[in-house]
Coordinates of C-alpha atoms in Angstrom, one line a residue:
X1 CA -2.1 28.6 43.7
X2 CA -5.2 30.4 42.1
X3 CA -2.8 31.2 39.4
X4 CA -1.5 27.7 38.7
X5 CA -5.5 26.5 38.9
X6 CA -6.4 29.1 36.3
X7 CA -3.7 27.9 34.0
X8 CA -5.0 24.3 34.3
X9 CA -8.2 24.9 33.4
X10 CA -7.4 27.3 30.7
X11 CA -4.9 24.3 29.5
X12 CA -7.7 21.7 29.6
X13 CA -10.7 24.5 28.1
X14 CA -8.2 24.7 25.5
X15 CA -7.9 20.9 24.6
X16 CA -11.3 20.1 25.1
X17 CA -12.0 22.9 22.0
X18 CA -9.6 21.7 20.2
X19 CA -9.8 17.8 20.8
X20 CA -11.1 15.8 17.3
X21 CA -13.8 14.3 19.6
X22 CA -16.9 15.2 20.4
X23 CA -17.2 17.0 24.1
X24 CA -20.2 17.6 26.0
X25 CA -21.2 18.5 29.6
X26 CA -24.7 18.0 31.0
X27 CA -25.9 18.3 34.6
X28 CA -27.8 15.6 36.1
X29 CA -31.3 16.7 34.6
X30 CA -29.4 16.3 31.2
X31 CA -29.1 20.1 30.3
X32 CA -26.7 21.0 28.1
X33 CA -23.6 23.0 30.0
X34 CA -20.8 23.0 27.1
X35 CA -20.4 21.9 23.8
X36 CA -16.9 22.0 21.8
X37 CA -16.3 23.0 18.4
X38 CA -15.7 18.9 17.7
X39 CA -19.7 18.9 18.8
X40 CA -20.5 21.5 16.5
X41 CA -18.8 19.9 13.5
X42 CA -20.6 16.3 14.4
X43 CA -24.0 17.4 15.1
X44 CA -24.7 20.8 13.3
X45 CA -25.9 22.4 16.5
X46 CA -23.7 25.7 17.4
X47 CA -23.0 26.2 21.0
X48 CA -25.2 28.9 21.3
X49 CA -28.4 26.9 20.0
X50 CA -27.8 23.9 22.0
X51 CA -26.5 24.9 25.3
X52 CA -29.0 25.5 27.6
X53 CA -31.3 22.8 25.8
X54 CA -31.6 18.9 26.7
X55 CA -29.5 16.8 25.4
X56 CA -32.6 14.5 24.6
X57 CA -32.3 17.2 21.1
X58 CA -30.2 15.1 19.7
X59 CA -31.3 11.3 20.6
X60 CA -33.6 9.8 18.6
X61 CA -37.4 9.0 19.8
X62 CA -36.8 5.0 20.2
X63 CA -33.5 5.7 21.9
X64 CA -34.9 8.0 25.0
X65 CA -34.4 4.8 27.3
X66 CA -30.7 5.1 26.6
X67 CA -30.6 8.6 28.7
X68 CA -32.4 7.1 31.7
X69 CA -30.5 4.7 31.7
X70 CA -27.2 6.9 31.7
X71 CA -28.3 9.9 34.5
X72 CA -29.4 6.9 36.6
X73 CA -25.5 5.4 36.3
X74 CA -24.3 9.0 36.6
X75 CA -26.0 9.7 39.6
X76 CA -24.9 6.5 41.1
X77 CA -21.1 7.8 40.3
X78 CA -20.7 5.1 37.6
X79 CA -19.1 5.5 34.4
X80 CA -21.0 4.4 31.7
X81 CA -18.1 2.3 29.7
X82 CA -17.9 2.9 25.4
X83 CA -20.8 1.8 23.8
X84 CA -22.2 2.1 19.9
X85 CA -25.5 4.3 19.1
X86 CA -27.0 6.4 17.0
X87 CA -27.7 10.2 18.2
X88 CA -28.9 13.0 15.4
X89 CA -27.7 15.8 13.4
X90 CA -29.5 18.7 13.3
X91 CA -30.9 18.0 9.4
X92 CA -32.1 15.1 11.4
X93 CA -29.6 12.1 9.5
X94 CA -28.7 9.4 12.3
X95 CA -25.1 9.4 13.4
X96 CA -23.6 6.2 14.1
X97 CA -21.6 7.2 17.5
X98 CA -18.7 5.4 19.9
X99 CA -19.9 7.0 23.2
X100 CA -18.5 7.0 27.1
X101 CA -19.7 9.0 29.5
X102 CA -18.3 9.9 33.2
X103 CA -19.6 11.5 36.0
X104 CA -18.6 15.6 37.4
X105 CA -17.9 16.1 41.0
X106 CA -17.5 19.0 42.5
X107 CA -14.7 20.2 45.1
X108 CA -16.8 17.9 48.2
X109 CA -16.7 14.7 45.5
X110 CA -20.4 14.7 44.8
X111 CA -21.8 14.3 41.6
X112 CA -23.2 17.2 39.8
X113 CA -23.3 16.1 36.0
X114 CA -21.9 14.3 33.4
X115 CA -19.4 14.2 30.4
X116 CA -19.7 12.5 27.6
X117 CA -16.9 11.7 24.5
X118 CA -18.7 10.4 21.6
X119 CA -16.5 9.0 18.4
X120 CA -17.9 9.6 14.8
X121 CA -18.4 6.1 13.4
X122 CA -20.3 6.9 10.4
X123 CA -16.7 5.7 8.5
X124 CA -16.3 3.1 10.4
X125 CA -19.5 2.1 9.5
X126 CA -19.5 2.7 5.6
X127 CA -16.5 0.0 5.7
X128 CA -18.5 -2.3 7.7
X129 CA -21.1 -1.9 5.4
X130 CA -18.9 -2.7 2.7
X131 CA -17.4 -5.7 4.6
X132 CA -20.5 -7.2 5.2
X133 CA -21.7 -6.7 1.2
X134 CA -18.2 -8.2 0.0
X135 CA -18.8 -11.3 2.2
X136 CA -22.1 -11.7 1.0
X137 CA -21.0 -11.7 -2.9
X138 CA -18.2 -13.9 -1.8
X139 CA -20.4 -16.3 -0.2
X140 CA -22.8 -16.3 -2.8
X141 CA -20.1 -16.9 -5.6
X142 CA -17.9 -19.7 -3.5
X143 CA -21.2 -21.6 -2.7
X144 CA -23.0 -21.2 -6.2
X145 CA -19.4 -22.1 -8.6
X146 CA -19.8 -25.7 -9.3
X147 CA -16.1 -26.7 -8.2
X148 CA -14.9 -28.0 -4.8
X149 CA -13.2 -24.6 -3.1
X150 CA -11.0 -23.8 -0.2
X151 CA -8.1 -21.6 0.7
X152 CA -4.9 -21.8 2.6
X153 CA -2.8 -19.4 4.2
X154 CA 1.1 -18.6 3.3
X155 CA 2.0 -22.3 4.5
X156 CA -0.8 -24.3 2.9
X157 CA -2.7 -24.9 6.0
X158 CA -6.1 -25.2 4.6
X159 CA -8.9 -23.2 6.8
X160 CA -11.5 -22.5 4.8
X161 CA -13.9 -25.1 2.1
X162 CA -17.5 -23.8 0.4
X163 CA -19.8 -26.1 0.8
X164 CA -19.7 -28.2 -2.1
X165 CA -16.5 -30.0 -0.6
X166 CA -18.1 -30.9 2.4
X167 CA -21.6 -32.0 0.6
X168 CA -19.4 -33.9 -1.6
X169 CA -17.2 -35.4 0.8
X170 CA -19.6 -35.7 3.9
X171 CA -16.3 -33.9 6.2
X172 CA -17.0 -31.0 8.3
X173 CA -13.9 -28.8 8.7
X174 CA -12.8 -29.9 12.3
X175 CA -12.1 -33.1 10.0
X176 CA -10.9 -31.3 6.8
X177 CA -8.6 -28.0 8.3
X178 CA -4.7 -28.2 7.5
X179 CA -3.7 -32.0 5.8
X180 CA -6.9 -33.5 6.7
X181 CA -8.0 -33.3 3.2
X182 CA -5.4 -36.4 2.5
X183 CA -8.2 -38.6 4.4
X184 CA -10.4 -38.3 1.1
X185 CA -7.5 -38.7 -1.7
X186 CA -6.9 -42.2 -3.0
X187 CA -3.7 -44.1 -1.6
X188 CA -2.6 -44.6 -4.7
X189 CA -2.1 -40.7 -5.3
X190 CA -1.7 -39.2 -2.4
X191 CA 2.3 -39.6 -2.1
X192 CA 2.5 -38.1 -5.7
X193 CA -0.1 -35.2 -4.9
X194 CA 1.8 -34.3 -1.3
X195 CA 4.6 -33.7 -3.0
X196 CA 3.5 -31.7 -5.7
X197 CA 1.6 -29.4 -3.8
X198 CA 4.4 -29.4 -1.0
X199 CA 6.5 -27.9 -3.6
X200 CA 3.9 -25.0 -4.6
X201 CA 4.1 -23.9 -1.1
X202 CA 7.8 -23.6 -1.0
X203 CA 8.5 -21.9 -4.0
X204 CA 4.7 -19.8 -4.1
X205 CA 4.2 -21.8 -8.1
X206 CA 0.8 -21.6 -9.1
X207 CA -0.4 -25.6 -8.4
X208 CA -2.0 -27.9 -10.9
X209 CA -2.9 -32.1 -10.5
X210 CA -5.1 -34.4 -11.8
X211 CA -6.2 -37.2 -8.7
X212 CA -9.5 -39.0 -7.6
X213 CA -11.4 -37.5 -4.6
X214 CA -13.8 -39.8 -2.1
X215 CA -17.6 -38.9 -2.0
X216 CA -19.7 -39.2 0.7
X217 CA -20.7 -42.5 -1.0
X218 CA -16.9 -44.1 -1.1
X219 CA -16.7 -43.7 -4.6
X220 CA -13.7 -41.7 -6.0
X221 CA -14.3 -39.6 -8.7
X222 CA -11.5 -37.6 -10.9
X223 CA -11.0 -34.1 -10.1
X224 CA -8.7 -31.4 -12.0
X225 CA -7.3 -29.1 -9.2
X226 CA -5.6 -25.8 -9.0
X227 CA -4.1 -23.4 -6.6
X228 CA -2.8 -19.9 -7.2
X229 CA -1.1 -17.9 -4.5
X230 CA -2.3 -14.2 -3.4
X231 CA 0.6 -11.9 -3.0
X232 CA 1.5 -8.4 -1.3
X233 CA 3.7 -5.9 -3.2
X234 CA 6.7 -7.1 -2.3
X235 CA 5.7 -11.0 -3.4
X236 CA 5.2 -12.5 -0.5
X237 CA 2.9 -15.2 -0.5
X238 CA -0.5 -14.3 1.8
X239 CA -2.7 -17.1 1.0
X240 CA -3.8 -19.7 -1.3
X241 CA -7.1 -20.1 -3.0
X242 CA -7.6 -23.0 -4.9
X243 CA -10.6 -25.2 -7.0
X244 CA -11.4 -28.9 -7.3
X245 CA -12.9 -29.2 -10.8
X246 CA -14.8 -32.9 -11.3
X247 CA -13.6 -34.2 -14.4
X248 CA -15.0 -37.7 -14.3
X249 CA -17.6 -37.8 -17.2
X250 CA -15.4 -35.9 -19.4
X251 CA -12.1 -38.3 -18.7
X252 CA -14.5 -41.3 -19.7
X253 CA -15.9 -39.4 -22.2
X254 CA -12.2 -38.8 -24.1
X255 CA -11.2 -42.8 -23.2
X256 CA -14.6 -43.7 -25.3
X257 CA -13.3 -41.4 -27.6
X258 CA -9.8 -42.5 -27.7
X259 CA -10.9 -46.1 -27.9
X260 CA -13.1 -45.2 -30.8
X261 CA -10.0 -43.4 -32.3
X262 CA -7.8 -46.7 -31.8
X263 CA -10.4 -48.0 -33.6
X264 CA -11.0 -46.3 -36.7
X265 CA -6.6 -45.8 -36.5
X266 CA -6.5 -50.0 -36.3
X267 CA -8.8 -50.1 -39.3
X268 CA -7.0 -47.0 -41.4
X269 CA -3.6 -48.9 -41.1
X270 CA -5.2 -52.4 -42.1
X271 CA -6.6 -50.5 -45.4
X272 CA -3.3 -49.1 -46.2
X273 CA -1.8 -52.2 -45.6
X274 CA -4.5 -53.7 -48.1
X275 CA -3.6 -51.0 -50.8
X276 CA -0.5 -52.3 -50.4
X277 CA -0.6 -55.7 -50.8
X278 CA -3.6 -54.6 -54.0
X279 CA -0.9 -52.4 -55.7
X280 CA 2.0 -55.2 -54.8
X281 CA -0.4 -57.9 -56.7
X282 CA -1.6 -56.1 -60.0
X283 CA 1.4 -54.4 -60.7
X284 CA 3.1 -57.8 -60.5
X285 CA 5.1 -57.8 -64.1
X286 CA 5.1 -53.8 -64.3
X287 CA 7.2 -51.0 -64.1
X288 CA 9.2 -52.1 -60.7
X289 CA 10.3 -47.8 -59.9
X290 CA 6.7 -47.0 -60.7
X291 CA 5.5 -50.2 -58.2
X292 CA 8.6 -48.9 -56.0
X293 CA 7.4 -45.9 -55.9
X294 CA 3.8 -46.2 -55.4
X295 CA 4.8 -48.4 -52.4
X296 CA 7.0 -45.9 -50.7
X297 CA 4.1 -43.4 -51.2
X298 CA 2.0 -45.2 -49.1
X299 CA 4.8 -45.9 -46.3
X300 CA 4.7 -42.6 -46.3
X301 CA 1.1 -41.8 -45.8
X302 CA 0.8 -44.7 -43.0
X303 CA 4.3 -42.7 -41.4
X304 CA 2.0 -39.3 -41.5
X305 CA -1.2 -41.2 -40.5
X306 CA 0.7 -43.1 -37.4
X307 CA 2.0 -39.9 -35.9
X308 CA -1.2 -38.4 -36.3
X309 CA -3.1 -41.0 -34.7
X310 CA -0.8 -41.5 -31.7
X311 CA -1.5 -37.6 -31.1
X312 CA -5.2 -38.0 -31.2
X313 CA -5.1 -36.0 -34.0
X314 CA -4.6 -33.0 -32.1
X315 CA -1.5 -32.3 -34.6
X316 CA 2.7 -33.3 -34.6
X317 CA 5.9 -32.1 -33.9
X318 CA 6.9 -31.0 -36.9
X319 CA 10.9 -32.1 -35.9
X320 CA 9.0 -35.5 -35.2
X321 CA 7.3 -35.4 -38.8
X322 CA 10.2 -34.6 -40.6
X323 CA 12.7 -36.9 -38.7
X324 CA 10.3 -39.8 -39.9
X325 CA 10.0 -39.1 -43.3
X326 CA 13.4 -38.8 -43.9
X327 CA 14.4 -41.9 -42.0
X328 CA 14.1 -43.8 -45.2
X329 CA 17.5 -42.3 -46.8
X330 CA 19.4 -42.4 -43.8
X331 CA 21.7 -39.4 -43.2
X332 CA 20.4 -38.2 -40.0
X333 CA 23.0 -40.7 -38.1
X334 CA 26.0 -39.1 -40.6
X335 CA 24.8 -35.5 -40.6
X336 CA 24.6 -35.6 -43.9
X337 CA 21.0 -33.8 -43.2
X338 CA 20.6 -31.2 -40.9
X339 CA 17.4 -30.0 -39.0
X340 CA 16.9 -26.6 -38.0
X341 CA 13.9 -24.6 -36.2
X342 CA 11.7 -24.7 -33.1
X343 CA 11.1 -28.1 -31.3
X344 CA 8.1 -27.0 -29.9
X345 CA 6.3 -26.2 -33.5
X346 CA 3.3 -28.5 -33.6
X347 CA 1.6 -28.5 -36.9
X348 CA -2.3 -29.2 -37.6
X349 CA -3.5 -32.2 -38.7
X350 CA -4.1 -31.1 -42.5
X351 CA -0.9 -29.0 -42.7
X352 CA 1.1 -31.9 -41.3
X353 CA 0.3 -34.5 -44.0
X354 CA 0.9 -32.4 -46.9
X355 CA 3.7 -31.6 -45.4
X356 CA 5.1 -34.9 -44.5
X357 CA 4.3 -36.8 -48.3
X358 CA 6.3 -33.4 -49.5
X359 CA 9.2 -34.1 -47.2
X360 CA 9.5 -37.6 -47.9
X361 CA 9.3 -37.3 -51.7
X362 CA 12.0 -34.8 -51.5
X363 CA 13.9 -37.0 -49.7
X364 CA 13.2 -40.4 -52.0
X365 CA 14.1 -38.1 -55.2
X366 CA 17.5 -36.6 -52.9
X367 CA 18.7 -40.3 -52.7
X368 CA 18.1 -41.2 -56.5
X369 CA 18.9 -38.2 -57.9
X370 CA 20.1 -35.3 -55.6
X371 CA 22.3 -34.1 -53.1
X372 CA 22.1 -37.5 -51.2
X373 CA 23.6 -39.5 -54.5
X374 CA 27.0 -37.9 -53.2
X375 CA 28.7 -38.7 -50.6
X376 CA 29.4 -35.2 -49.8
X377 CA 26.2 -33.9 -50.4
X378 CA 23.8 -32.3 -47.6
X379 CA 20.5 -31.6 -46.8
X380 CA 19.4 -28.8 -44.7
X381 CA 15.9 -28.9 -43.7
X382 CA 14.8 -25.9 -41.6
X383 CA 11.4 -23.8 -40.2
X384 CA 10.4 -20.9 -38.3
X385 CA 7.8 -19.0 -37.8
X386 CA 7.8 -14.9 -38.6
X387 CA 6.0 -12.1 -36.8
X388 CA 3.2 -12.4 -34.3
X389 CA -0.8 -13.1 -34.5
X390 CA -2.3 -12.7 -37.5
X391 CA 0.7 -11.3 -39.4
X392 CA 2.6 -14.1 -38.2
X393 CA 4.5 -16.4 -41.4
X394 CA 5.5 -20.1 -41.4
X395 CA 8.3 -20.9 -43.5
X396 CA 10.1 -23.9 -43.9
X397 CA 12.7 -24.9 -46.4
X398 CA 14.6 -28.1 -48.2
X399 CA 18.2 -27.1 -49.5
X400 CA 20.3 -29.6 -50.9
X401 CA 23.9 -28.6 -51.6
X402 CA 27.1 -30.6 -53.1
X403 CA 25.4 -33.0 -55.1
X404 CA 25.0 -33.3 -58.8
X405 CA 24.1 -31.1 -61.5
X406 CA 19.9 -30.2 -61.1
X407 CA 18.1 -29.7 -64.6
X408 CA 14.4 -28.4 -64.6
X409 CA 12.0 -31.6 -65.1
X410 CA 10.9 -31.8 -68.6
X411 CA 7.6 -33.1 -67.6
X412 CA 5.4 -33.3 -64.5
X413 CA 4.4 -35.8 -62.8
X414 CA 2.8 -37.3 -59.6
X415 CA 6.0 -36.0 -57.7
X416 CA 5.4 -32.5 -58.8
X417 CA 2.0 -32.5 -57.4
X418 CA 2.7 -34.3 -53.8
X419 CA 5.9 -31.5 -53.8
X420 CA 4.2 -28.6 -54.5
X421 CA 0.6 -28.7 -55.3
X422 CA -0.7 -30.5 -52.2
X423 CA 1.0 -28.4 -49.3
X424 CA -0.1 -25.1 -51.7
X425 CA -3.9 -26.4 -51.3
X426 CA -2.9 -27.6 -47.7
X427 CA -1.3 -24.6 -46.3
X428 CA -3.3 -22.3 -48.5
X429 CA 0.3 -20.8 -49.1
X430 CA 3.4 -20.2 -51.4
X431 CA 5.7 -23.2 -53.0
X432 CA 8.6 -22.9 -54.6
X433 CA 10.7 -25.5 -55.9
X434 CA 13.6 -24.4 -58.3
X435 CA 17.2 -25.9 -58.8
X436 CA 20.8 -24.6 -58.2
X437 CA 23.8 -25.3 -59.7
X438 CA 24.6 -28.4 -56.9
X439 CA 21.2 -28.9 -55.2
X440 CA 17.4 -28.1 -55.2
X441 CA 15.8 -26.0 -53.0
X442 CA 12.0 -26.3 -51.9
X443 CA 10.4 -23.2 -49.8
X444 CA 6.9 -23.4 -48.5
X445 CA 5.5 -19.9 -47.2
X446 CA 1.4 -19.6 -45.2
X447 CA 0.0 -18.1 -42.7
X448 CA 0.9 -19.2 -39.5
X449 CA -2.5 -19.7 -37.7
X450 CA -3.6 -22.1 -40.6
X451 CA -0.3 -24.6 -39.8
X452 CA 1.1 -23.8 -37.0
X453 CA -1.2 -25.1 -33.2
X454 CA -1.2 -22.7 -30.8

């Protein structure tokens, strides 16, 4: 039996040295009886310099009160449950400590001292430390950023709002959690905006809408909104954070502006119109190709100006540009001319007009003269752009094939300039215009980011 109790407490002396904890033993006077290795590591005493000693060493002035307090419970037989402190290394640092201490009884069951685990939380507390700092700069920045905020989790159940969506909308978040935000949205949106965000959720899409919010005042004002979704590695969705971004002055500013624009488009199209009916009235008695002429010029520049102005004149499609200056000479229906190239290429403003008086005068002088004077004779009108950036080249080009004879002009004329002149100056390229034995072909080279948008 002796044996078997030597074992056992060889077996525990040998776990309590080894254990990653800190392990002491005091007696009830709070004199240091053991100390293992774990307590060497945490608190820079040795064994030999600290057993023997108080334990009051290592507990800082202010915190004295603490070890009353815990021989009192020990000699009561209580355990004093886990609680956080600080104690000190030998260098004198504070050590943020987890500690539980339990009374020692002898073989009759009385108490005769105490033992104490005590947890190193000085990582612990770095990452509280941390936690605390990263909530404070996310405070700071979701109360400070002039949008509406929130977040949802992985199912769009919104918990969370910064405090500019409640000052604007006068909710609290008892009022606001989950789809209580629908309570603010207009009725006339709401459907629309349910099932567009509804649809983020499922398929974890970035979100984006355009919809009127309620203020505390009952006025709605227009608000652009986004949501993106946070993922893990594996693309799950963990939350949402999204932004309500008030748009109001800036929508009213563009419908003054586009009302303005309707304007000055209204009065552009009565001047051409004018110039029109001017050129119509003197030329009376002249030339009729010359008056002809003149007249689809114009057609053309109101074509150019009328796509342009129904875009804001924020650019065209150049498909759209060239499908309405050919539409003149037929042969889109027949597919006697073929387009070719991106239908996404949108063409600035200044690039596009050049572009479109070129087009059409290529197509007026394929109908007299050209390709399209034969009814076997095509057009092939096609664009691209080549390369990326900077490097990046626009090319588009006119080819006429199985029409008549071409002969060089033997003078030039207005023609020549709206052909290759004005998209040269426009483009700030390379024109070419040079005939073949059964058509002409026209080739317009530039630099990409002075043509092409985007």
């Amino acid at each position: 039996m002796d044996r078997d109790r030597a074992s056992g407490d060889a077996q525990l002396a040998a776990i309590v040295q080894h254990s990653s904890d800190a392990i002491v033993s005091k007696d009830l006077d709070g004199v240091v009886r053991s100390w293992n290795a774990a307590a060497e590591r945490l608190f820079g005493w040795t064994a030999e310099e600290i057993v023997g000693q108080s334990i009051r060493r290592v507990i800082p002035e202010d915190r004295q009160d603490e070890e009353d307090a815990i021989l009192a419970r020990i000699r009561a037989g209580e355990i004093v449950p886990k609680f956080e402190t600080l104690r000190l290394h030998k260098d004198g640092a504070a050590i943020p400590l987890a500690i539980t201490v339990s009374p020692i009884r002898d073989a009759e069951g009385r108490v005769v001292g105490a033992s104490k685990i005590a947890n190193d939380l000085r990582e612990m507390t770095d990452l509280r430390r941390e936690l605390r700092e990263s909530q404070r700069q996310f405070e700071a920045l979701a109360q400070n950023i002039p949008q509406l905020a929130w977040m949802a989790d992985s199912k769009g159940w919104i918990y969370w709002y910064n405090q500019r969506w409640y000052d604007y909308t006068g909710t609290t978040l008892e009022e606001m959690q989950g789809w209580g935000w629908k309570a603010v949205h207009h009725p006339d949106h709401i459907d629309r905006v349910v099932e567009r965000i509804q649809h983020a959720w499922d398929t974890g899409e970035d979100w984006e809408d355009t919809f009127p919010l309620r203020g505390t005042d009952g006025e709605f004002r227009w608000f652009l909104s986004r949501a993106s979704a946070l993922k893990d590695d594996a693309g799950n969705v963990i939350l949402w954070c999204g932004t309500n971004t008030d748009i109001t002055e800036q929508r009213e500013s563009n419908e003054r502006i586009r009302l303005l624009m309707d304007e000055v488009n209204h009065r552009a199209r009565n001047i051409l119109a004018t110039i029109q009916a001017i050129v119509r009235q003197t030329m009376r008695g002249a030339d009729s190709d010359m008056v002809a002429a003149l007249d689809r010029r114009i057609e053309a520049l109101s074509a150019n100006h009328d796509l342009l102005s129904d875009q804001n004149w924020s650019g065209v499609l150049l498909r759209d540009l060239v499908v309405s200056q050919v539409s003149h000479v037929g042969g889109l229906a027949d597919g006697r001319i073929e387009l070719s190239g991106p239908d996404h290429l949108r063409l600035q403003p200044r690039p596009a007009e050049a572009l479109g008086l070129a087009i059409h005068e290529l197509a007026t002088n394929a109908m007299k003269y050209g390709a399209l004077s034969e009814a076997e004779g095509r057009v092939a009108v096609s664009w691209s752009v080549e390369g990326r950036g900077a490097e990046a080249i626009f090319r588009m080009e006119w080819r006429e094939s199985g029409g008549p004879p071409v002969e060089p002009p033997t003078r030039t004329g207005f023609g020549s300039v709206i052909i290759a002149r004005n998209p040269q100056m426009a483009l700030r390229g390379a024109v070419e215009w040079r005939p073949e034995p059964d058509g002409v072909v026209w080739t317009v080279s530039a630099p990409a980011d002075g043509v092409v948008l985007g």
